[in-house]
Short mmCIF file of C-alpha atoms and ligand atoms in Angstrom, two decimals:
data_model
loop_
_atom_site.label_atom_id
_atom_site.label_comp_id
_atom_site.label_asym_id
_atom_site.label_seq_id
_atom_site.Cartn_x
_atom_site.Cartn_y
_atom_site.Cartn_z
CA UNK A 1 50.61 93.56 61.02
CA UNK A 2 48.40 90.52 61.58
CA UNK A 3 48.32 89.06 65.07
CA UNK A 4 49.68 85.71 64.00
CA UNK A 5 52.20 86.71 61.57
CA UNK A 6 53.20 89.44 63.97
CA UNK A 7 53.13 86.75 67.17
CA UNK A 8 55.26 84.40 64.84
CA UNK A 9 57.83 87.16 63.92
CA UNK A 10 58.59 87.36 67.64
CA UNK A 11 58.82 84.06 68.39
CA UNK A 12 62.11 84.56 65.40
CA UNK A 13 62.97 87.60 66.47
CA UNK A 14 63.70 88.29 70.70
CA UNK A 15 61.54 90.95 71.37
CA UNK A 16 63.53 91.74 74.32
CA UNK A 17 66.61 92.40 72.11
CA UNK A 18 65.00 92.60 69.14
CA UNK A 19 67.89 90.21 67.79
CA UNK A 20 68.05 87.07 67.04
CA UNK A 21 70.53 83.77 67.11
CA UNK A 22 69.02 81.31 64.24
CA UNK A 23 70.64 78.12 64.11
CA UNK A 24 70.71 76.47 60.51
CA UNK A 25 71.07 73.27 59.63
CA UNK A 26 69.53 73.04 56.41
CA UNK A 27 72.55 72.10 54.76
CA UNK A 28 71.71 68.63 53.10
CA UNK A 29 68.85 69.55 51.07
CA UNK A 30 71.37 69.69 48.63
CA UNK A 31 74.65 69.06 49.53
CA UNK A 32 74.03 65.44 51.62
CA UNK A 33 75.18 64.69 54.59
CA UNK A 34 77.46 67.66 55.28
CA UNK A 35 80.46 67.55 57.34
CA UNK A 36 79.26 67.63 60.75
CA UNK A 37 75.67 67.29 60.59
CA UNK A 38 75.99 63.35 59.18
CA UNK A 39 73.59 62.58 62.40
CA UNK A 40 71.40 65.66 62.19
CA UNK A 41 70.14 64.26 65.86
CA UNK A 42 73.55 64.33 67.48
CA UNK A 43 74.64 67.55 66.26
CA UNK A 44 70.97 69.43 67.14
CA UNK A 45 70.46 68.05 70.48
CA UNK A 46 73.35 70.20 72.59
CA UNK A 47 72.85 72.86 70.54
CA UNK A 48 69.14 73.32 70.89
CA UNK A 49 68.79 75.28 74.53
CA UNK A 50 70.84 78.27 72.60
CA UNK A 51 69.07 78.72 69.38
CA UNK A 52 66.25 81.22 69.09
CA UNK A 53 65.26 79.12 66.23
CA UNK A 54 65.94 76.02 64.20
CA UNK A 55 66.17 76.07 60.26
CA UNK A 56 65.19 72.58 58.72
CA UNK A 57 63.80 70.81 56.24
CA UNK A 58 60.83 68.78 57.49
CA UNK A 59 62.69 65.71 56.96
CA UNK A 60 65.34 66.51 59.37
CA UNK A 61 62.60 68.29 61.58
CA UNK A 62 60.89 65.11 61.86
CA UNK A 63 63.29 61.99 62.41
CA UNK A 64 65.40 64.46 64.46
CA UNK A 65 63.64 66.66 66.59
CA UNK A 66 62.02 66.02 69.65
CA UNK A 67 57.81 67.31 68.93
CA UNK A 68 58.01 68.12 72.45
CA UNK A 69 60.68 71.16 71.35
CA UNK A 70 59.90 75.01 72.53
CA UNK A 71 62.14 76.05 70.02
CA UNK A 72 60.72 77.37 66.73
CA UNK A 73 61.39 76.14 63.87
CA UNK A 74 61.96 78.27 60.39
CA UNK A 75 61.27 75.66 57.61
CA UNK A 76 62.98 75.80 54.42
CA UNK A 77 60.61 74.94 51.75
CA UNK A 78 62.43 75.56 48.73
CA UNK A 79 64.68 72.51 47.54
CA UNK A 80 64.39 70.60 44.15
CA UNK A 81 68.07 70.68 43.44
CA UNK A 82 71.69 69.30 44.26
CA UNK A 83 75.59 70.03 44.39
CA UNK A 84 75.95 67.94 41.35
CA UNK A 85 72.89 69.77 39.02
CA UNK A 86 71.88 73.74 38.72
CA UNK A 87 71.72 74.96 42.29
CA UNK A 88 69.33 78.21 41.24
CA UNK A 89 66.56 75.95 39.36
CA UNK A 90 65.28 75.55 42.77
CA UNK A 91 61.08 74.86 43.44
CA UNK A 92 58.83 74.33 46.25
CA UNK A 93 59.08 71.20 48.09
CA UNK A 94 57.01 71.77 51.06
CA UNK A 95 53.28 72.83 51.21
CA UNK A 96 52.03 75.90 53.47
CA UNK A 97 49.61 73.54 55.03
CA UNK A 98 52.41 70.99 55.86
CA UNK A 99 54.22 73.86 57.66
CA UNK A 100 51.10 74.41 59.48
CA UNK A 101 50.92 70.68 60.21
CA UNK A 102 53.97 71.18 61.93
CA UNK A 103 53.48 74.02 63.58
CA UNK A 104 56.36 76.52 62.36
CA UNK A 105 57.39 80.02 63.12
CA UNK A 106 58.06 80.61 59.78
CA UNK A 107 59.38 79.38 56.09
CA UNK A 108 62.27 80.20 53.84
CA UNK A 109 63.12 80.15 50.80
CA UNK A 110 66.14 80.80 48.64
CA UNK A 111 65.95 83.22 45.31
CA UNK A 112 68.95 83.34 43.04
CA UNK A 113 69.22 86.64 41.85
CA UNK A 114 71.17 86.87 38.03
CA UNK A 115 70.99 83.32 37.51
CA UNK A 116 69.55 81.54 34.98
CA UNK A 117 66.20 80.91 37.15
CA UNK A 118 66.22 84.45 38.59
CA UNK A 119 62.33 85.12 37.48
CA UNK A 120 61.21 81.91 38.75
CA UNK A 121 63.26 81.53 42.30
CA UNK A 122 61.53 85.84 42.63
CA UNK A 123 58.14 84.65 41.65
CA UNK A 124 58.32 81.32 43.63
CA UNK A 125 59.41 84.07 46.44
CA UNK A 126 56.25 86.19 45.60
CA UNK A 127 53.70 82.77 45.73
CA UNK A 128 55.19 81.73 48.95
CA UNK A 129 54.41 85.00 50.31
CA UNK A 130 51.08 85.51 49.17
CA UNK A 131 50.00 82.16 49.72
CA UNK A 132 51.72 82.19 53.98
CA UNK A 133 50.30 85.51 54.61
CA UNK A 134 46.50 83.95 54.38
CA UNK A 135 47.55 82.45 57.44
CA UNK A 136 50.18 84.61 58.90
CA UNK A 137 53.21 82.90 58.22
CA UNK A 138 56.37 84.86 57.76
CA UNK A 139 58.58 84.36 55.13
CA UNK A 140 62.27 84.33 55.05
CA UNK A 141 64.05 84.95 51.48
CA UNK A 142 67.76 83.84 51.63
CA UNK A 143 69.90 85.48 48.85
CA UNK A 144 71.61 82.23 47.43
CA UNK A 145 75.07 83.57 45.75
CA UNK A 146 76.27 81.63 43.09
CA UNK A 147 79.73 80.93 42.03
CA UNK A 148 79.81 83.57 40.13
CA UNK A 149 78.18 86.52 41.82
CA UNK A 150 80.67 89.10 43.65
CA UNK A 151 79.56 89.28 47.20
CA UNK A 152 79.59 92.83 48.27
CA UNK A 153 77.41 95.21 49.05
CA UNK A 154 76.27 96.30 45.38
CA UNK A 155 74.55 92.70 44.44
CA UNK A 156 74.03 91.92 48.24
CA UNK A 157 72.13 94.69 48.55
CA UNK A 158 69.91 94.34 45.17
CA UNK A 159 69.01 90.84 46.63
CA UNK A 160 68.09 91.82 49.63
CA UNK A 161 65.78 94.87 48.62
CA UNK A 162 64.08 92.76 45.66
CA UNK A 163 63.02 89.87 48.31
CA UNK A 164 61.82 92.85 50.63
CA UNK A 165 60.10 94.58 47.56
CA UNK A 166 58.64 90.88 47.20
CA UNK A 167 57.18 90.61 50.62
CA UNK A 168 59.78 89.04 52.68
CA UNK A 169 59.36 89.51 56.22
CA UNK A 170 63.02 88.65 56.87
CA UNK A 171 65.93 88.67 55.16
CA UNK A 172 69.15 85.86 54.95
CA UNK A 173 71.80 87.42 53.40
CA UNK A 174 75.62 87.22 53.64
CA UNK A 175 78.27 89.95 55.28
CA UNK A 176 80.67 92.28 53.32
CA UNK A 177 82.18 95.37 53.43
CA UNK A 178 80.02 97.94 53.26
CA UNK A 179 77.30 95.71 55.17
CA UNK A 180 75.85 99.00 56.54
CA UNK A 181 74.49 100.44 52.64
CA UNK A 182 72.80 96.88 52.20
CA UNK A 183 71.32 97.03 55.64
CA UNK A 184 69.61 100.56 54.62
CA UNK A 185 68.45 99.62 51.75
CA UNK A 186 66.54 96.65 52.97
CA UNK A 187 63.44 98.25 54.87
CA UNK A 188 62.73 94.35 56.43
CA UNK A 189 65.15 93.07 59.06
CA UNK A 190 68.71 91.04 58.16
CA UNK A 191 70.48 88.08 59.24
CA UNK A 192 73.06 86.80 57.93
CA UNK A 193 74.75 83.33 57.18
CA UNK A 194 78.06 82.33 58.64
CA UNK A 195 79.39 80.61 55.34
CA UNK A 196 82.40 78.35 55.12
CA UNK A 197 83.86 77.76 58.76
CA UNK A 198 86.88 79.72 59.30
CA UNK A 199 88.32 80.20 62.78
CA UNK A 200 86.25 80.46 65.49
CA UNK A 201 88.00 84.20 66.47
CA UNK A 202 87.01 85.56 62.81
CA UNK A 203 83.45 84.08 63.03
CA UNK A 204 83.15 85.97 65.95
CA UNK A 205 84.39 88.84 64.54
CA UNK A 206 82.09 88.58 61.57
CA UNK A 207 78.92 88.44 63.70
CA UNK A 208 80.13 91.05 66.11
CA UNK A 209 80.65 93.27 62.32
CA UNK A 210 77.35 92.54 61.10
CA UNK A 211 75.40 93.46 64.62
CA UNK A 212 77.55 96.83 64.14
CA UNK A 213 76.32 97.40 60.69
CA UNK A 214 72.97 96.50 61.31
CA UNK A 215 72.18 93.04 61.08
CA UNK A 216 69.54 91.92 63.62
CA UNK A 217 71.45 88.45 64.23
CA UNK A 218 72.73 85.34 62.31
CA UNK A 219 71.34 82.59 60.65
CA UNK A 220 74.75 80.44 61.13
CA UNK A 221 75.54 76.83 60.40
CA UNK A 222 78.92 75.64 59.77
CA UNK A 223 80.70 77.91 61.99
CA UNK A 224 78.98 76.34 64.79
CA UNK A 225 78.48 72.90 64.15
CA UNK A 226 81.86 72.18 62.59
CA UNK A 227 83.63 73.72 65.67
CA UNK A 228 85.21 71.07 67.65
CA UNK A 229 83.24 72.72 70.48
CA UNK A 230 79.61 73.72 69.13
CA UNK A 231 78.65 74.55 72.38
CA UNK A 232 81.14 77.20 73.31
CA UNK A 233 80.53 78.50 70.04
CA UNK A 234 77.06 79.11 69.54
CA UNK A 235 77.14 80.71 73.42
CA UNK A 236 79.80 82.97 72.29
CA UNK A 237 77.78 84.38 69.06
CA UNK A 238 74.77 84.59 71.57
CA UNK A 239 76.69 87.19 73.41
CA UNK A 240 77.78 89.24 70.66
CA UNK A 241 73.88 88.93 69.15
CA UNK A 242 71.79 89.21 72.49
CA UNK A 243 74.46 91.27 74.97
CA UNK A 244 76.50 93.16 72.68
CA UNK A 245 79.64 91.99 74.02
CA UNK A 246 83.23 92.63 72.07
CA UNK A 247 84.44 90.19 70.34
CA UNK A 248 87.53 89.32 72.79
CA UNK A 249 84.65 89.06 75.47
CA UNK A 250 83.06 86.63 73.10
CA UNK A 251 86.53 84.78 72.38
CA UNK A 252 87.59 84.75 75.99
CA UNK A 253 83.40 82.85 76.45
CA UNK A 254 84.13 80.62 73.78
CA UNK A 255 87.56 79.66 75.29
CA UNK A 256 86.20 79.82 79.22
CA UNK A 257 83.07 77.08 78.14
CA UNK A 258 85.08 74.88 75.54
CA UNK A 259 85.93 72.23 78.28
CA UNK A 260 82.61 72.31 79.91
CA UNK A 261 81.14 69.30 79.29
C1 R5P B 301 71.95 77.91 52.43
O1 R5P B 301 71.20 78.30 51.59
C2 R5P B 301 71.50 77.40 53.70
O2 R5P B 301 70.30 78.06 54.08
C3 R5P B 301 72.47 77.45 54.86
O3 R5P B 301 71.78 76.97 55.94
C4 R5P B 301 72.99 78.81 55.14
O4 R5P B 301 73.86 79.24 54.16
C5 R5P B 301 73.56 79.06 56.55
O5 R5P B 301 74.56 78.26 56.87
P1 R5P B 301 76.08 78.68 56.98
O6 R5P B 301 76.18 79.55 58.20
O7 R5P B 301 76.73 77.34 57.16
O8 R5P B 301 76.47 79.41 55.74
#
């Protein structure tokens, strides 16, 4: 692998564990300003110290980030779309050289997979890739599942292996049962998203499942910054991700830190 897009990889991906806590907070590039992350600066700030990486938008990267941040950043460049329109008829918003210009770890992208825009969302996937490898940057593909796709491990696992067929270098999908046939079918590494927030005890659970099966971390939003304690929470998932802790370890971290101020 190239220097730079290998060098970038790790700066995702903890060499040392070789897992990986993303924290994504994407969210409004088309669905507003999402419960809990109406002040993108307010909810990123305490939660930076504990992400491996941040996934943004450049908008959000730029009126609320710090540039003085160690943290990488995984840009989301795909976008085009809203709540109210077709979500899969998705395009490029952001240009390889403005990632550059801002210095990121690496881009994503979502690809809708039996929609309507399938073949365009795949070969937008395959023009991202060959146009951030020229300068080693790797490329997330997120498996965007519509309202109508079943999500288990059948059409999970197609996404997944298409976008590594395509040239992903990393892979955002979402848990099931049956994680573990997805995860060997997809020769790139997986994270997965957290999805709707649920209790913070079956979040827990679900990361702690996905490690097991063979996801190399999470790529979680909602179930941390729509906790009432963000803090605790992303700590606790860091546990399960970087120190392979059980999940009632993880619980009993969540529950020891959520008064710490
Ligand atoms: C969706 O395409 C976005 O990338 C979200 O950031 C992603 O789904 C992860 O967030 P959550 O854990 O809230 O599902």
């Amino acid at each position: 692998m190239d220097w730079g897009l290998k060098n970038r990889v790790a700066r995702i991906i903890r060499p040392d564990t070789g897992h990986t806590v993303m924290l994504a907070v994407d969210h409004g590039y088309f669905l507003g300003p999402t419960s809990g992350l109406e002040v993108p600066r307010k909810t990123i700030e305490p939660l930076l110290p504990y992400a491996d990486s941040l996934m943004l938008t450049r908008g959000i990267l730029r009126t609320s980030v710090d540039g003085n941040t160690s943290t990488p950043i995984v840009l989301r460049v795909s976008g085009g779309t809203s709540i109210l329109g077709t979500l899969s008829n998705e395009g490029i918003t952001t240009t390889i050289k403005e990632a550059i210009r801002l210095n990121v770890a690496g881009v994503a992208l979502s690809i809708f997979v039996g929609s309507e825009h399938e073949k365009e969302t795949l070969l937008g996937l395959s023009d991202l890739i060959n146009e951030a490898e020229e300068y080693g940057i790797p490329v997330l593909a997120v498996t965007a599942v519509g309202k109508d796709m079943a999500r288990d491990a059948r059409y999970l696992g197609l996404c997944c292996r298409i976008a590594a067929e395509l040239g992903a270098h990393i892979v955002k999908t979402y848990y099931c049962e049956g994680f573990e046939e997805v995860v060997r079918g997809c020769p790139v590494p997986i994270v997965i998203a957290g999805g709707k927030k649920i209790e913070e005890g079956d979040a827990l659970q679900l990361a702690y499942d996905a490690i097991q099966s063979g996801a190399i971390g999470v790529d979680m939003g909602r179930n941390i910054f729509q906790s009432e304690h963000p803090v605790a929470m992303i700590r606790a998932v860091r546990a399960i991700v970087h120190k392979n802790v059980s999940v009632n370890e993880a619980f009993e971290i969540f529950n020891s830190l959520k008064n710490e101020k």
